[in-house]
XYZ file of C-alpha atoms in Angstrom:
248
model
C -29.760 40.339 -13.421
C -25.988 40.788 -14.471
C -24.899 43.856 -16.125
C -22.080 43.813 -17.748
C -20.215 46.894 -16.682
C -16.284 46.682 -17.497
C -13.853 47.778 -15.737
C -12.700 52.264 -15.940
C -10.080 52.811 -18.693
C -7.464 53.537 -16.135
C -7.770 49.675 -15.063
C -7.996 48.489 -18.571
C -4.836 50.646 -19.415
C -2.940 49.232 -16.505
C -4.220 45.927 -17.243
C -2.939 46.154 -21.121
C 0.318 47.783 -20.670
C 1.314 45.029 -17.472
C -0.088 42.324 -18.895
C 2.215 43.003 -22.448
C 4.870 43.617 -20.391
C 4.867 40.599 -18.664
C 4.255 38.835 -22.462
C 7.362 40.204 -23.634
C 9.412 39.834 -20.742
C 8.703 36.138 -20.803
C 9.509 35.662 -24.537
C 12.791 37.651 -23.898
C 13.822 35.889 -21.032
C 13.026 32.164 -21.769
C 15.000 33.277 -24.951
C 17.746 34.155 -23.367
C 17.714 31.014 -20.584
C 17.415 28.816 -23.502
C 20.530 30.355 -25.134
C 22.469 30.100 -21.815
C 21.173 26.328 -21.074
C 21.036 24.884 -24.550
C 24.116 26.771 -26.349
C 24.477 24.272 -28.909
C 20.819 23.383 -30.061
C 18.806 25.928 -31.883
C 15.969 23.468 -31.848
C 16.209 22.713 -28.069
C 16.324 26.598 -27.681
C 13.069 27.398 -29.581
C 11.303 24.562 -27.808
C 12.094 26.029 -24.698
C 10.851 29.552 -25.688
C 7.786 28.204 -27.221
C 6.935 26.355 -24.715
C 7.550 29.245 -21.857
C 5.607 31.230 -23.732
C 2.612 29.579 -24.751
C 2.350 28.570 -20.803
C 3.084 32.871 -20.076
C 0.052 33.821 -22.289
C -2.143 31.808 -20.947
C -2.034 32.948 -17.065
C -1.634 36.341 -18.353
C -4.871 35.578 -19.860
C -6.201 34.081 -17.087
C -4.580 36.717 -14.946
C -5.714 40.282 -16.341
C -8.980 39.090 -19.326
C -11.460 40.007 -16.437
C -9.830 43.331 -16.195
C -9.457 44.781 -19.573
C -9.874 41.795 -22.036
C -6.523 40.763 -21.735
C -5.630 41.714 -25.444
C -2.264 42.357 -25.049
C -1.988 42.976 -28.708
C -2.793 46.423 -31.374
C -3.798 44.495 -33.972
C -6.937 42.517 -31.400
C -7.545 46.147 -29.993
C -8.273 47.434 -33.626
C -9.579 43.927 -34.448
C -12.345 43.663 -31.969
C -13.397 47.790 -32.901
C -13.612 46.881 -36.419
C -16.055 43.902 -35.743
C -18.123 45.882 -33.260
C -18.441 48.978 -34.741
C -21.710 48.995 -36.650
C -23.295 46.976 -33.505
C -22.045 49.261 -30.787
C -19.656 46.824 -28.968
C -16.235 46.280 -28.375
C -13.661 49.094 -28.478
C -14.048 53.018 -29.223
C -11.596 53.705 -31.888
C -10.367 56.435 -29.065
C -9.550 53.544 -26.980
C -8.031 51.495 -29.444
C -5.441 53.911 -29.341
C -5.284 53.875 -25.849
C -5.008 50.512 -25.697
C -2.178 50.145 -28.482
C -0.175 53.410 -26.621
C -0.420 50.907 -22.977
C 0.546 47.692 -25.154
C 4.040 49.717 -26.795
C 5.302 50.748 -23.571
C 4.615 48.134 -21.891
C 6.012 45.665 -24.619
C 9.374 48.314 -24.393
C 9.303 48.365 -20.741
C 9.334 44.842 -20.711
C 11.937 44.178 -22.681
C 13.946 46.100 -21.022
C 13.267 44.297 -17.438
C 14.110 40.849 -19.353
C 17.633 42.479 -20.155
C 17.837 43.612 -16.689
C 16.852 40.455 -15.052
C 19.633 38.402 -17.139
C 22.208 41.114 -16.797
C 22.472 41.759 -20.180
C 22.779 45.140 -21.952
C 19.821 46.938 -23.441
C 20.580 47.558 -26.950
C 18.710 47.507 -30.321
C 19.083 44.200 -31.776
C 21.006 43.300 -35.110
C 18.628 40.312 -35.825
C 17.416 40.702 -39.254
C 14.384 38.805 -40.018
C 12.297 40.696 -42.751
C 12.304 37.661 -45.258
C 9.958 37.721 -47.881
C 9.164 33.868 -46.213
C 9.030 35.335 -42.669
C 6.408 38.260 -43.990
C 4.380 35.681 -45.531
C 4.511 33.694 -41.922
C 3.403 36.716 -40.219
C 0.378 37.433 -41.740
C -0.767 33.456 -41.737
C -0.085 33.879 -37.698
C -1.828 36.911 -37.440
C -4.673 35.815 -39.151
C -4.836 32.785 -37.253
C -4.587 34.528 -33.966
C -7.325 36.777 -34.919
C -9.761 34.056 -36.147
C -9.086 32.257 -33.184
C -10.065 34.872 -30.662
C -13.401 36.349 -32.466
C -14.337 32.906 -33.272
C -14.511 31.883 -29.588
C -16.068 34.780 -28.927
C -18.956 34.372 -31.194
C -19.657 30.878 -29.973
C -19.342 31.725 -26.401
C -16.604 29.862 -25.787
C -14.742 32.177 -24.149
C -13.707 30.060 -21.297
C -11.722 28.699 -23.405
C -9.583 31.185 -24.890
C -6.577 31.616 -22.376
C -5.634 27.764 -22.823
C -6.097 27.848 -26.703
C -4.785 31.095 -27.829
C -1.431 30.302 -25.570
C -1.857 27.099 -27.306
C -2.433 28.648 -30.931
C 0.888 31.025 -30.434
C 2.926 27.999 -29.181
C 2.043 25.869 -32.056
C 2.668 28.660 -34.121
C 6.459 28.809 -32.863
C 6.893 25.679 -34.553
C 4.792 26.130 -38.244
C 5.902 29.620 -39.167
C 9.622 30.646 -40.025
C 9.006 33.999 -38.322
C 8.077 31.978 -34.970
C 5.018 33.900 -34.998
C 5.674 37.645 -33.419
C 1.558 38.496 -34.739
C 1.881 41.574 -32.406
C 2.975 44.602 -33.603
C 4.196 45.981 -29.393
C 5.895 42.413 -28.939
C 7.867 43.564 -32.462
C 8.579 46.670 -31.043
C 9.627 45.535 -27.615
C 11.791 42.897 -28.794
C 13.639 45.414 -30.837
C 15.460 46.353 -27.731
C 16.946 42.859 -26.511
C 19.771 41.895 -28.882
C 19.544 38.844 -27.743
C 18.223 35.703 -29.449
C 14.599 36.760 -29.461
C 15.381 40.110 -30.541
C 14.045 41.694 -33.998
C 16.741 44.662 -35.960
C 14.994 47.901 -36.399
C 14.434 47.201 -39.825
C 12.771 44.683 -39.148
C 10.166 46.295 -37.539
C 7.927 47.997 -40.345
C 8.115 45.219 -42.217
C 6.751 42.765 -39.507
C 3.834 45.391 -38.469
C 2.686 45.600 -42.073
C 2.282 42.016 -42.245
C 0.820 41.901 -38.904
C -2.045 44.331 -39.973
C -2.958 42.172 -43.450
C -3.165 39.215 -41.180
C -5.402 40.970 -39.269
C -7.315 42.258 -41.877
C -7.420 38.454 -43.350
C -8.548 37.123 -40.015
C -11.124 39.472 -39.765
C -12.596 38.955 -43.146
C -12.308 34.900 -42.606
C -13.918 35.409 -39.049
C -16.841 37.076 -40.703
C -17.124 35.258 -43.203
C -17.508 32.221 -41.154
C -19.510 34.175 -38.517
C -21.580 37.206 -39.538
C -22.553 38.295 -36.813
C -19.196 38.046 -34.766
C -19.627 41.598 -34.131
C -22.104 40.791 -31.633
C -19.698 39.371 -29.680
C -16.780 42.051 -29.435
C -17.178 43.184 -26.336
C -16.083 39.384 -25.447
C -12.616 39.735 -27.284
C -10.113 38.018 -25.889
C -12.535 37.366 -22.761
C -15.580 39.414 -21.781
C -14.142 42.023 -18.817
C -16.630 42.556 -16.479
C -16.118 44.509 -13.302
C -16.432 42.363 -10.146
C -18.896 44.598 -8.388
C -21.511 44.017 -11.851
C -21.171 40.405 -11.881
C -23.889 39.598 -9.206
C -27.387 38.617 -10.071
């Protein structure tokens, strides 16, 4: 038999907090390679952000999901406790915090090896963005993500969820005006870049509030489509299962 054992909270921690890092390092610094290569197209610029990152997100995925679920994200981390709870599965609320605690830093930490990699100052950035239109975008891409993830979990399809929620966040670039942040530590990490992924600091609140209606939208769409996605939290983003359990 397999027994699904994950992986001690230390791992899962380390897992979280590199694994954001990485995420936000990636949207920082394709942001800021696009700038330097592609001075005079916007468009040209987000492409090549989008693009970086969509293909970033999914190795991460790929990378650290065995580990601790590769969530990356506070709003999953509370998502997949909320789903679970009355069934036992998924996230403690105690580690939910734990989680979102790993996520921030590393988000900040990250942020701050982007600036370091491209030689640029880390400062707080003066990039306004809290538009009543951008709010509005952030909670349709949050609740997206979200229904994305539980909904592959529920139908097993976990397999797929690297290629298809780096695909989902990519796409999302493009059909949102807020080029889809729908993570409350990539907000906070990309506070410290002023650079042209950056987000002003009061910008911040703003974004996270929307953030956590889209996840309480996704949520209520997930279950509404799936009522028994609970059953399937412990699988959020993908199931982490300690090598050392996985043989029969």
């Amino acid at each position: 038999m397999t027994h699904a054992v994950r992986p001690s909270l230390a791992r899962r921690l380390l897992a979280e907090g590199v694994g954001t890092a990485l995420l936000v390092a990636i949207v920082i610094g394709s942001g800021i390679a696009a700038q330097t290569l592609s001075p005079d197209d916007v468009g040209l610029q987000l492409l090549e952000n989008a693009i970086a990152t969509a293909f970033g997100l999914t190795v991460l995925i790929l990378m650290l999901g065995p580990v601790s679920g590769a969530h990356f994200n506070p709003v999953v981390s509370l998502a997949d406790w909320w789903v679970g709870r009355s069934r036992g599965r998924g996230l403690t609320l105690g580690e939910v915090g734990t989680y979102s605690i790993a996520q921030i830093l590393g988000g900040s930490l990250g942020a701050v090896l982007a600036n370091v990699m491209f030689a640029v100052p880390t400062a707080l950035s003066t990039h306004d963005r809290a538009t009543g239109a951008h709010l509005v975008s952030e909670v349709v891409a949050t609740a997206g993500l979200i229904t994305v993830i539980l909904s592959l979990a529920r139908t097993g399809r976990g397999a797929l969820a690297a290629p298809a929620v780096g695909a989902y966040i990519g796409a999302a670039y493009w059909f949102t005006s807020s080029t889809s942040f729908a993570n409350p530590a990539v907000t906070i990490g990309r506070m410290f870049s002023d650079t042209f992924a950056g987000i002003a600091p009061g910008s911040v609140a703003p974004f996270i509030a929307a953030q956590v209606v889209g996840m309480g939208v996704g949520v209520a769409l997930s279950l509404a489509l799936y009522p028994d996605a609970g059953d399937a939290a412990d699988e959020v983003v993908v199931p982490a299962l300690d090598e050392d359990d996985a043989t029969s």
